[in-house]
mmCIF file of C-alpha atoms in Angstrom:
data_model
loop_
_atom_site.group_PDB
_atom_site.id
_atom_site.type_symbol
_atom_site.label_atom_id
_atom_site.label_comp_id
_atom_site.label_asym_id
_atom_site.label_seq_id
_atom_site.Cartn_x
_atom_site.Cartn_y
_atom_site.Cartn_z
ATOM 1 C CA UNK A 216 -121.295 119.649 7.579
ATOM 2 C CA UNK A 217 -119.630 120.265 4.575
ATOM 3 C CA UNK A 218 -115.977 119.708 3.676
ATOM 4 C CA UNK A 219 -114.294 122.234 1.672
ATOM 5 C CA UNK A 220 -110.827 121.281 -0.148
ATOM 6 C CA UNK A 221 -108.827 124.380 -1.735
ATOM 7 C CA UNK A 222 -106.308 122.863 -3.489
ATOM 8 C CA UNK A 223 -105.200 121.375 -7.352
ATOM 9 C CA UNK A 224 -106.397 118.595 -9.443
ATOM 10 C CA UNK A 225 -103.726 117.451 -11.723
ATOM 11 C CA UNK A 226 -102.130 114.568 -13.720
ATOM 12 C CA UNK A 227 -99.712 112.706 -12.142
ATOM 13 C CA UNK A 228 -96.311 111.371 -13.911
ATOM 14 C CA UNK A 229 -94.909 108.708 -11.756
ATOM 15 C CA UNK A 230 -91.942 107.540 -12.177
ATOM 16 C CA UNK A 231 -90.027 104.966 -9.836
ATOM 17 C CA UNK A 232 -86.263 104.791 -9.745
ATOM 18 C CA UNK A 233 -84.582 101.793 -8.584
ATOM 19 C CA UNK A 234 -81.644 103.300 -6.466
ATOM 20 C CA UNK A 235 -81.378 105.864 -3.561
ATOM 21 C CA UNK A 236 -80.691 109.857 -5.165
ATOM 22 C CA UNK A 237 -78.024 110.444 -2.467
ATOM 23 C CA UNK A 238 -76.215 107.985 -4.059
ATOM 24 C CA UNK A 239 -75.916 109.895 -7.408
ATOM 25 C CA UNK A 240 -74.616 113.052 -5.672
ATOM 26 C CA UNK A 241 -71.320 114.498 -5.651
ATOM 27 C CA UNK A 242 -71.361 117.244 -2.445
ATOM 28 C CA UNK A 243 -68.659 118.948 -4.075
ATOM 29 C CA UNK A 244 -70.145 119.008 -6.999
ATOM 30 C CA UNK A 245 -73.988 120.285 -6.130
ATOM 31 C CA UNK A 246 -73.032 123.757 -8.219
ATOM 32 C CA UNK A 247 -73.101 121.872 -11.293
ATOM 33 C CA UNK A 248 -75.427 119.848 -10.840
ATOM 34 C CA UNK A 249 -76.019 117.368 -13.921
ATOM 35 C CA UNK A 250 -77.539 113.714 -12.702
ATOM 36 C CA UNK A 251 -79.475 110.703 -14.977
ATOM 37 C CA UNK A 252 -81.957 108.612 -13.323
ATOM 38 C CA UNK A 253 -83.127 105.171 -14.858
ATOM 39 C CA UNK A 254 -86.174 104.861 -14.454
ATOM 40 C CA UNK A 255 -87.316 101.686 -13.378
ATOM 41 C CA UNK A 256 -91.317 102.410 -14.552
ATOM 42 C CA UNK A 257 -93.530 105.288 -15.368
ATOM 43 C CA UNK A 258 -97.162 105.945 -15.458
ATOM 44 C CA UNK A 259 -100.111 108.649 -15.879
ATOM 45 C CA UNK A 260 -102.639 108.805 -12.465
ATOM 46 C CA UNK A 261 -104.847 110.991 -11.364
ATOM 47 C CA UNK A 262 -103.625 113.553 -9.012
ATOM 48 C CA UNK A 263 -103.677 116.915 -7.225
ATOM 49 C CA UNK A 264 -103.559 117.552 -3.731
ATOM 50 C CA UNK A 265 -107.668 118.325 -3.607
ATOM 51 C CA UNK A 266 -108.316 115.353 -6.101
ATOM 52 C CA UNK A 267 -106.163 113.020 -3.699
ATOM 53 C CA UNK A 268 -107.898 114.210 -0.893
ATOM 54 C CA UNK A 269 -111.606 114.150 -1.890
ATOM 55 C CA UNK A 270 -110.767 110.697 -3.229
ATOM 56 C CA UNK A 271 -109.658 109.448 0.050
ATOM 57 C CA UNK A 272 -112.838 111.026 2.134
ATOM 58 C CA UNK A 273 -115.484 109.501 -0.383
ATOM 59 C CA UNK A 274 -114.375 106.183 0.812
ATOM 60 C CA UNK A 275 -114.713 107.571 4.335
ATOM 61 C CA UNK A 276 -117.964 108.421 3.572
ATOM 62 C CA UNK A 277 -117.643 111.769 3.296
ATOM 63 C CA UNK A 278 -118.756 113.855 -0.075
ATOM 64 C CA UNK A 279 -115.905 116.859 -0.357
ATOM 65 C CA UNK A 280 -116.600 119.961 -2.691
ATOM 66 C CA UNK A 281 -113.319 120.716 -5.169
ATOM 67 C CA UNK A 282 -111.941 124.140 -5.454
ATOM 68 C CA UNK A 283 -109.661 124.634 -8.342
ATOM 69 C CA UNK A 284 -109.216 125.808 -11.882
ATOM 70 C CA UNK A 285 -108.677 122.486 -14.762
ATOM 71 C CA UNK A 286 -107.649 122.456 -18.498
ATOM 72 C CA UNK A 287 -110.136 120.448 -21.067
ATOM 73 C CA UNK A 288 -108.180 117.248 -20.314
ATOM 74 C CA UNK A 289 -110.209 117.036 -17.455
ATOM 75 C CA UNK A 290 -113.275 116.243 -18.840
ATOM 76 C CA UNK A 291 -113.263 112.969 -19.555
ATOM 77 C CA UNK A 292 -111.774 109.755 -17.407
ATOM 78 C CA UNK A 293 -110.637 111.986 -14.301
ATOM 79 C CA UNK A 294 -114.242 113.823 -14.382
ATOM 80 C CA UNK A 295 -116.194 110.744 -14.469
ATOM 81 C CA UNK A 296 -114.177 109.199 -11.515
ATOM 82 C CA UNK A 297 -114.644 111.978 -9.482
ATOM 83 C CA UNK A 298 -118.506 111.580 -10.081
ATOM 84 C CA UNK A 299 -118.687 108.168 -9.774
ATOM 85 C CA UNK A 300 -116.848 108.799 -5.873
ATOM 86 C CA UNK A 301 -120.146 111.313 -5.617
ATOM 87 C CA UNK A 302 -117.537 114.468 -4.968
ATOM 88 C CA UNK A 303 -118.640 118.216 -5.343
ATOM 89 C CA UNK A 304 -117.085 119.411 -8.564
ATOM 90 C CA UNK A 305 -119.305 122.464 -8.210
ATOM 91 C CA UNK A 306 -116.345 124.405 -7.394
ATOM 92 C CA UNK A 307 -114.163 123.150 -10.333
ATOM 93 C CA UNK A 308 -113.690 125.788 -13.147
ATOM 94 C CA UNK A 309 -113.082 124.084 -16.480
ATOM 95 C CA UNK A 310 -110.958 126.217 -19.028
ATOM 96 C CA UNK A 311 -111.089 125.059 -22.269
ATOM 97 C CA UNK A 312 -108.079 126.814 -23.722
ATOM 98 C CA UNK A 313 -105.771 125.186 -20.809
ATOM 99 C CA UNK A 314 -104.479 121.737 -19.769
ATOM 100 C CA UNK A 315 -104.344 120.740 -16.200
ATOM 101 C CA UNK A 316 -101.769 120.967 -14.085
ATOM 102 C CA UNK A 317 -99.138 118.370 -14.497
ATOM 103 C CA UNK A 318 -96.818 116.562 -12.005
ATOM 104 C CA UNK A 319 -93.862 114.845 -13.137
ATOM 105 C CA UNK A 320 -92.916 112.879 -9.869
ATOM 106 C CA UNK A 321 -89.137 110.758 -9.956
ATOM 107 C CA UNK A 322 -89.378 108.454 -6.384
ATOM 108 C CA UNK A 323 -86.572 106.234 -5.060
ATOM 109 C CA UNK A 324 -86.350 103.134 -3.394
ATOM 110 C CA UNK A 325 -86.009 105.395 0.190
ATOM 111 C CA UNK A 326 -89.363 107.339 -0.350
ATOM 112 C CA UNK A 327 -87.503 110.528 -1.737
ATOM 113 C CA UNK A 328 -89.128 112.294 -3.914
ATOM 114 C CA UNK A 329 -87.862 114.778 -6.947
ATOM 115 C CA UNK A 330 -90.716 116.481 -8.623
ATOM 116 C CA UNK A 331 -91.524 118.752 -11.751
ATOM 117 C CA UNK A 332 -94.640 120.726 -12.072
ATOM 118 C CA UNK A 333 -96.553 122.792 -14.273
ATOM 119 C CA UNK A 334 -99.727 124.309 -13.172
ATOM 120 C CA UNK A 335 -100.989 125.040 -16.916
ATOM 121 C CA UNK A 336 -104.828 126.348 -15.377
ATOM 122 C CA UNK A 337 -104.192 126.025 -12.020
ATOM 123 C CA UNK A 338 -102.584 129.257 -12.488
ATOM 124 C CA UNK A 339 -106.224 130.756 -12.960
ATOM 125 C CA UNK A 340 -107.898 130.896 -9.588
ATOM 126 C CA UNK A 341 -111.440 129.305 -8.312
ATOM 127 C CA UNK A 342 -114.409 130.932 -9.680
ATOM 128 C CA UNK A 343 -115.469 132.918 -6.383
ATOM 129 C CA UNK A 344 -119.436 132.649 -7.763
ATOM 130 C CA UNK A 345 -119.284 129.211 -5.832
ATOM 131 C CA UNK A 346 -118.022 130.301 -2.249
ATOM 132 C CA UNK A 347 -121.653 131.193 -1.111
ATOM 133 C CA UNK A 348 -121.341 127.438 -0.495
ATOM 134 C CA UNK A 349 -118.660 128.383 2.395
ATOM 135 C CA UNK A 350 -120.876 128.329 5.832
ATOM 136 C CA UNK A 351 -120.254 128.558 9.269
ATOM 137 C CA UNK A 352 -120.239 125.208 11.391
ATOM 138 C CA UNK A 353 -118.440 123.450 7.941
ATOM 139 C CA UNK A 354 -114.604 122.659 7.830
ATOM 140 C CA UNK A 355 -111.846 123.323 5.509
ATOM 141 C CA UNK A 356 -108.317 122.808 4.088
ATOM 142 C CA UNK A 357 -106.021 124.623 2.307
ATOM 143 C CA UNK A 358 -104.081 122.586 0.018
ATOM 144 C CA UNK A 359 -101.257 124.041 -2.476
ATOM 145 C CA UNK A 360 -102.341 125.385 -5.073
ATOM 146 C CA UNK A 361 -103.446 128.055 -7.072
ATOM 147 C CA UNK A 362 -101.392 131.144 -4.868
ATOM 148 C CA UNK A 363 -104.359 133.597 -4.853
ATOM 149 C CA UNK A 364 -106.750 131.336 -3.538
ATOM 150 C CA UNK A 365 -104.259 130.062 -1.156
ATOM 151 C CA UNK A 366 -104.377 134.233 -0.011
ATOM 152 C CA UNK A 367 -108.246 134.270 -0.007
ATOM 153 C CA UNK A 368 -109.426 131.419 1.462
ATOM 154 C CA UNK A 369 -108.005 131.201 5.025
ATOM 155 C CA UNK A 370 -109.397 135.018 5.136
ATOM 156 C CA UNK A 371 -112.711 133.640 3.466
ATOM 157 C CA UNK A 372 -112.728 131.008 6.097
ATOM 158 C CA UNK A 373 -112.081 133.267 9.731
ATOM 159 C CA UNK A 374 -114.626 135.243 8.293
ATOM 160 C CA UNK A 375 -117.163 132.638 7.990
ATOM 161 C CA UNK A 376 -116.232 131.310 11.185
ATOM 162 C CA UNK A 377 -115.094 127.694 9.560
ATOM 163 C CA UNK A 378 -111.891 126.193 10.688
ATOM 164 C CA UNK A 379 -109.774 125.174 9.091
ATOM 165 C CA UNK A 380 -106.376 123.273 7.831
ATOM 166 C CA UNK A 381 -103.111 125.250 6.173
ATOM 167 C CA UNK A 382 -100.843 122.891 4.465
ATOM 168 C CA UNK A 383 -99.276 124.957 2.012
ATOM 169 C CA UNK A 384 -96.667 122.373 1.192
ATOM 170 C CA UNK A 385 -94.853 122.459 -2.063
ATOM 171 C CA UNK A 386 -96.005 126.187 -2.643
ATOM 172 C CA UNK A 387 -93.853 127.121 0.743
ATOM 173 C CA UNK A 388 -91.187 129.317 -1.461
ATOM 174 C CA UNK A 389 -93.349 131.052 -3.701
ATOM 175 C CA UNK A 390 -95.637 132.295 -0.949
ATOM 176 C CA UNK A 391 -94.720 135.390 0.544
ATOM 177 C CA UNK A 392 -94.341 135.988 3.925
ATOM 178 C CA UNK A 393 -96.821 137.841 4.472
ATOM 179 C CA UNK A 394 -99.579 135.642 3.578
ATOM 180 C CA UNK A 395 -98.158 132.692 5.258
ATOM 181 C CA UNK A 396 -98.480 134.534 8.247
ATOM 182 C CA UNK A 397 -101.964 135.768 7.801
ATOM 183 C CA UNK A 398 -103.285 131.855 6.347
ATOM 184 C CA UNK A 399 -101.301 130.624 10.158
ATOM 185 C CA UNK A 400 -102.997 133.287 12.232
ATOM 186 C CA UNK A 401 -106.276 131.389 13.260
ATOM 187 C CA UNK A 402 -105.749 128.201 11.885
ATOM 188 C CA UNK A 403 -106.895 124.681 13.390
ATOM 189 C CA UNK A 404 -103.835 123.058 12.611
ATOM 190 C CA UNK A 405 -100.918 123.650 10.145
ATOM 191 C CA UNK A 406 -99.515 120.624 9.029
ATOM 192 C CA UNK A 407 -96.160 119.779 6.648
ATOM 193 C CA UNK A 408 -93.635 117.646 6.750
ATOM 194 C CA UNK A 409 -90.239 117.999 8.951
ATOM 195 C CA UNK A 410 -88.715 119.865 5.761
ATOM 196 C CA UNK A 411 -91.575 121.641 5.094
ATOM 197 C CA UNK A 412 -92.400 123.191 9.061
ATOM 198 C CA UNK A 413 -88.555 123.938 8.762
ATOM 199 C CA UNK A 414 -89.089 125.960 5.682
ATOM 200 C CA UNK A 415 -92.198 127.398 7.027
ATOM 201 C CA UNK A 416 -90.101 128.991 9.829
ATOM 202 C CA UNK A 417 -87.407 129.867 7.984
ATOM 203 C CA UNK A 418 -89.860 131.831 5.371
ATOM 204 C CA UNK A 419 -91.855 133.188 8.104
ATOM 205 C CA UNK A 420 -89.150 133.970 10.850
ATOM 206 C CA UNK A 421 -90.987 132.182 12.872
ATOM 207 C CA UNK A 422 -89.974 129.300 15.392
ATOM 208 C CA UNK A 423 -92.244 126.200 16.136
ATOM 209 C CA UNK A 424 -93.250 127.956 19.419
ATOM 210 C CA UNK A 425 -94.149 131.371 17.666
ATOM 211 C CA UNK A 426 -96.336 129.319 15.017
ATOM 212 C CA UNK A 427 -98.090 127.784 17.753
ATOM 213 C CA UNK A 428 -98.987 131.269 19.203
ATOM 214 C CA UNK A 429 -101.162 131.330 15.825
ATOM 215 C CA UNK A 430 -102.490 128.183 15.316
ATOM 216 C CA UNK A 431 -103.766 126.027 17.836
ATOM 217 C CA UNK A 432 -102.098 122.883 16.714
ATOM 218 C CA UNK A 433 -99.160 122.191 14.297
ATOM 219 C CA UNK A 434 -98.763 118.630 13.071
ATOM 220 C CA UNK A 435 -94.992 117.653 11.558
ATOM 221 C CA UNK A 436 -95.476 114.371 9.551
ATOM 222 C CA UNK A 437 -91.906 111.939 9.479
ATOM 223 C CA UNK A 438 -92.814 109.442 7.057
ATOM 224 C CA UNK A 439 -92.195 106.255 8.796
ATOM 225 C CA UNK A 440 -91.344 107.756 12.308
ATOM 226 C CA UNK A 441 -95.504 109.153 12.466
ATOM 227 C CA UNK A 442 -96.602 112.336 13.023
ATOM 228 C CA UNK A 443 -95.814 114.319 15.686
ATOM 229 C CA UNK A 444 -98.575 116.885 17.250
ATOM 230 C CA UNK A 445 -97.542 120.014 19.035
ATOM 231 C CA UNK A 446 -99.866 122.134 21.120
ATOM 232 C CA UNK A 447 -99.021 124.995 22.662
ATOM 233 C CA UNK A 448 -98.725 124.866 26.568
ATOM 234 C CA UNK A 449 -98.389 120.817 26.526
ATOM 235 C CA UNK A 450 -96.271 117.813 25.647
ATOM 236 C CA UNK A 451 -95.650 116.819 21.685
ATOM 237 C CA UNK A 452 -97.336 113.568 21.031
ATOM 238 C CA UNK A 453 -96.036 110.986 18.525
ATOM 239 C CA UNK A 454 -98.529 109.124 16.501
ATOM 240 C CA UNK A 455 -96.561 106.152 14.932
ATOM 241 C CA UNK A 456 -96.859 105.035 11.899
ATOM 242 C CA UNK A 457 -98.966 101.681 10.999
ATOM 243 C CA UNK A 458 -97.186 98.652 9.707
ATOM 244 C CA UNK A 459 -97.464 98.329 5.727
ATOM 245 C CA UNK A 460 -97.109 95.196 3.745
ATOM 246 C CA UNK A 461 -95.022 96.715 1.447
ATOM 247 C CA UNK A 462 -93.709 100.458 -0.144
ATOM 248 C CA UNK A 463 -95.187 100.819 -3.412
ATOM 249 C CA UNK A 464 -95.119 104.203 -3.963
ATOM 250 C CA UNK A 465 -95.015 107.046 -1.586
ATOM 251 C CA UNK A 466 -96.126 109.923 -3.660
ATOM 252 C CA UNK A 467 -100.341 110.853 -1.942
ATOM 253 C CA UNK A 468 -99.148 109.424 1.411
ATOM 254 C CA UNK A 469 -99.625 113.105 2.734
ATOM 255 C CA UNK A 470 -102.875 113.983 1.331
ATOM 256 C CA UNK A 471 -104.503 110.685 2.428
ATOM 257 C CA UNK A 472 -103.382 111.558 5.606
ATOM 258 C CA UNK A 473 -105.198 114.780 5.178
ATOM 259 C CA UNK A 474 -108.304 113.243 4.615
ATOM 260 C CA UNK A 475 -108.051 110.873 7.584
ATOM 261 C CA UNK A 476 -107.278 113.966 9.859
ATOM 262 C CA UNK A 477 -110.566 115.894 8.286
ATOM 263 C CA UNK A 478 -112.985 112.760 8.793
ATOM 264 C CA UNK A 479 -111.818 112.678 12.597
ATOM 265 C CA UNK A 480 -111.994 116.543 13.355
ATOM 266 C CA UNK A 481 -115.382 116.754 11.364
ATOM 267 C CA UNK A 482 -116.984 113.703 13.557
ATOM 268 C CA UNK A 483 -116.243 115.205 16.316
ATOM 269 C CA UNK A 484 -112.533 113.503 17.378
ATOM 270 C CA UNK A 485 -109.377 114.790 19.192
ATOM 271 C CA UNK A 486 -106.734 115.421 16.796
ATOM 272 C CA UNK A 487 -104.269 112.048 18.175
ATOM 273 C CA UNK A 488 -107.205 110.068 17.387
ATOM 274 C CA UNK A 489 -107.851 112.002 13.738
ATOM 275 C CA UNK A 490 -104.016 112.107 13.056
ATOM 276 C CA UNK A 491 -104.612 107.881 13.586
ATOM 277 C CA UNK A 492 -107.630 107.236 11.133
ATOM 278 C CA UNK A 493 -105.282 109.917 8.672
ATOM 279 C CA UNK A 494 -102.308 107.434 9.180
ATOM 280 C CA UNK A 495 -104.271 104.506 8.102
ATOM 281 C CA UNK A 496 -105.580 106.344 4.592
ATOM 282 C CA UNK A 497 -102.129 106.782 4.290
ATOM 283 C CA UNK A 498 -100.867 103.277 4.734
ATOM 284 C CA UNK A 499 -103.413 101.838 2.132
ATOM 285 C CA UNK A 500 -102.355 104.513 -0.499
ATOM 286 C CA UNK A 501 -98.341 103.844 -0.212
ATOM 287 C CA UNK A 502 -99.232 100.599 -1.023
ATOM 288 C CA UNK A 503 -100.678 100.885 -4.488
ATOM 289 C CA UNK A 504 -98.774 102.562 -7.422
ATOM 290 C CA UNK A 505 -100.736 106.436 -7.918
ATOM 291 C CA UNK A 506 -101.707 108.160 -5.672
ATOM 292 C CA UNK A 507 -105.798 107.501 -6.114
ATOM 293 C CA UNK A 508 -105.390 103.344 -7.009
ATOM 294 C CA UNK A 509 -105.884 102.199 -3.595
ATOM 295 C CA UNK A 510 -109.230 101.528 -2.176
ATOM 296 C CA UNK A 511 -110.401 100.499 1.389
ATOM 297 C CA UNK A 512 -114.064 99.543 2.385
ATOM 298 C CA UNK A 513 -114.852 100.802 5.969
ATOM 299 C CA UNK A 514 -114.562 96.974 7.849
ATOM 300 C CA UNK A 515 -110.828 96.866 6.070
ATOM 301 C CA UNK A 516 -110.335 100.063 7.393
ATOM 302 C CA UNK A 517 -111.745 99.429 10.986
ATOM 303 C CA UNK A 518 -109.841 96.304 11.191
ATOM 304 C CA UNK A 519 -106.298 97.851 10.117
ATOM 305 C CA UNK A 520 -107.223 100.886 12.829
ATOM 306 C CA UNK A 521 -107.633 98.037 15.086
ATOM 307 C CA UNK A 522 -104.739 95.811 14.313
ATOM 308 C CA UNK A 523 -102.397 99.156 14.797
ATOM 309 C CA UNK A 524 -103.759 101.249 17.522
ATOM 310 C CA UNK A 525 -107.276 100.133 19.470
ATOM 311 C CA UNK A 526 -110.785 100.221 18.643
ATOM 312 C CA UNK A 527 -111.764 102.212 15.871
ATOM 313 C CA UNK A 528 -113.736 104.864 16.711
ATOM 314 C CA UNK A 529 -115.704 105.408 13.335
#
């Protein structure tokens, strides 16, 4: 089975502030805004919501194939990592006129995040010469990123009978309505973040119960209060989160999670026991500083699965 991941590949400005952001805003004064962060440290890492998740499934064993547009940068340090993970880059487009998408990410002590981004080639969608390698009985996920592939592959997908993930995250407002609606209709599971599932309704006019007449799961991810999973017809279920030894940096926490969640549906898991082995990618990247510097082995990973929530089923 093959793993496809629609999504970005970008460089990654981190930059940690010290303090908590509420505590630099005036509520009266939110029309005007005009706020200066220190910034505690700052550094370059690889990125992208498809880089972050291929990373994390190539530890998991599993080899992903990248969809996305990149600039020239690319070819060079974040190329050769990639390879030397053994990911699919077949579906990467290189344009050597561009640079490659860019996120300039401000995080504060609480986990909140403030981010800049410019998508530079991602604005140039994925080659469609390489979707022959779409087949039935493979899985995908569809990441933010470039909007027109974000449009064409969840159609792409139904019609080659794969499943599929939506998680259109940070590109929630400049999707329209219309194609959220479509990408929903027949998805596996969409997933996002409290904020996120709340923007998702209010863009689509949708409550949590209407979305769950489209897709057959929707997963809303709280940080450290878990995930919760919501299925139409039963009971939410709250997967906690595993204990951490300490908050490095938050900014990946999501995609890792992604990756944990494909492993599990693609072996053949329920989706409590894939949002688990997601939740555990997660913890070792919000440890590390980046969001593609942490690195498990499969017995570290079995044993943290077990300290937190049983046997480990991989």
């Amino acid at each position: 089975m093959n793993i496809h991941v629609m999504g970005s590949v970008a460089f990654d400005r981190i930059m940690s502030y010290k303090g908590n952001f509420e505590d630099l805003l005036l509520p009266d004064k939110l029309h005007m805004l005009s706020v200066v962060f220190l910034i505690d440290r700052i550094e370059e890492k690889r990125g992208g919501t498809a880089g972050n998740v291929a990373y994390n499934l190539a530890m998991l064993g599993e080899q992903a194939r990248i969809y996305c547009s990149v600039g020239y940068d690319f070819k060079g340090s974040y190329e050769k990592a990639l390879q030397n993970m053994n990911i699919n880059l077949d579906g990467i487009r290189v344009l050597e006129e561009q640079l490659t998408a860019c996120a300039y990410i401000t995080a504060d002590q609480k986990g909140n995040q403030i981010t800049g981004f410019s998508p530079a080639a991602m604005n140039t969608p994925a080659d469609p010469s390489v979707f022959g390698a779409v087949k039935s009985g493979d899985f995908g996920i569809v990441s933010p990123g470039n909007i027109e592939d974000m449009g064409r592959f969840p159609q792409m997908f139904k019609e080659k009978n794969v499943p599929y993930i939506y998680d259109p995250g940070q590109q929630i407002p400049v999707v329209s309505k219309e194609s959220h609606l479509a990408s929903i209709e027949g998805a596996k599971i969409l997933i996002g973040n409290d904020y996120e599932i709340a923007l998702i309704c209010e863009r689509t006019e949708c409550g949590k119960a209407d979305l769950l007449e489209k897709a057959e799961y929707v997963l809303t991810t709280l940080g450290e209060g878990g995930c919760l999973i919501s299925q139409k017809g039963k009971d939410d279920i709250l997967v906690p989160a595993p204990k951490i030894s300490a908050l490095a940096d938050p900014t990946g926490a999501g995609d890792s999670l992604r990756a944990g969640l494909l492993k599990g549906l693609t072996s053949g898991f329920d989706v409590e026991t894939s949002v688990k082995l997601g939740s555990i990618c997660a913890a070792f990247c919000i440890e590390k500083y980046g969001t593609q510097e942490h690195y498990f082995s499969m017995e570290s990973f079995r044993e943290r699965y077990k300290e937190n929530y049983g046997p480990c089923p991989l």
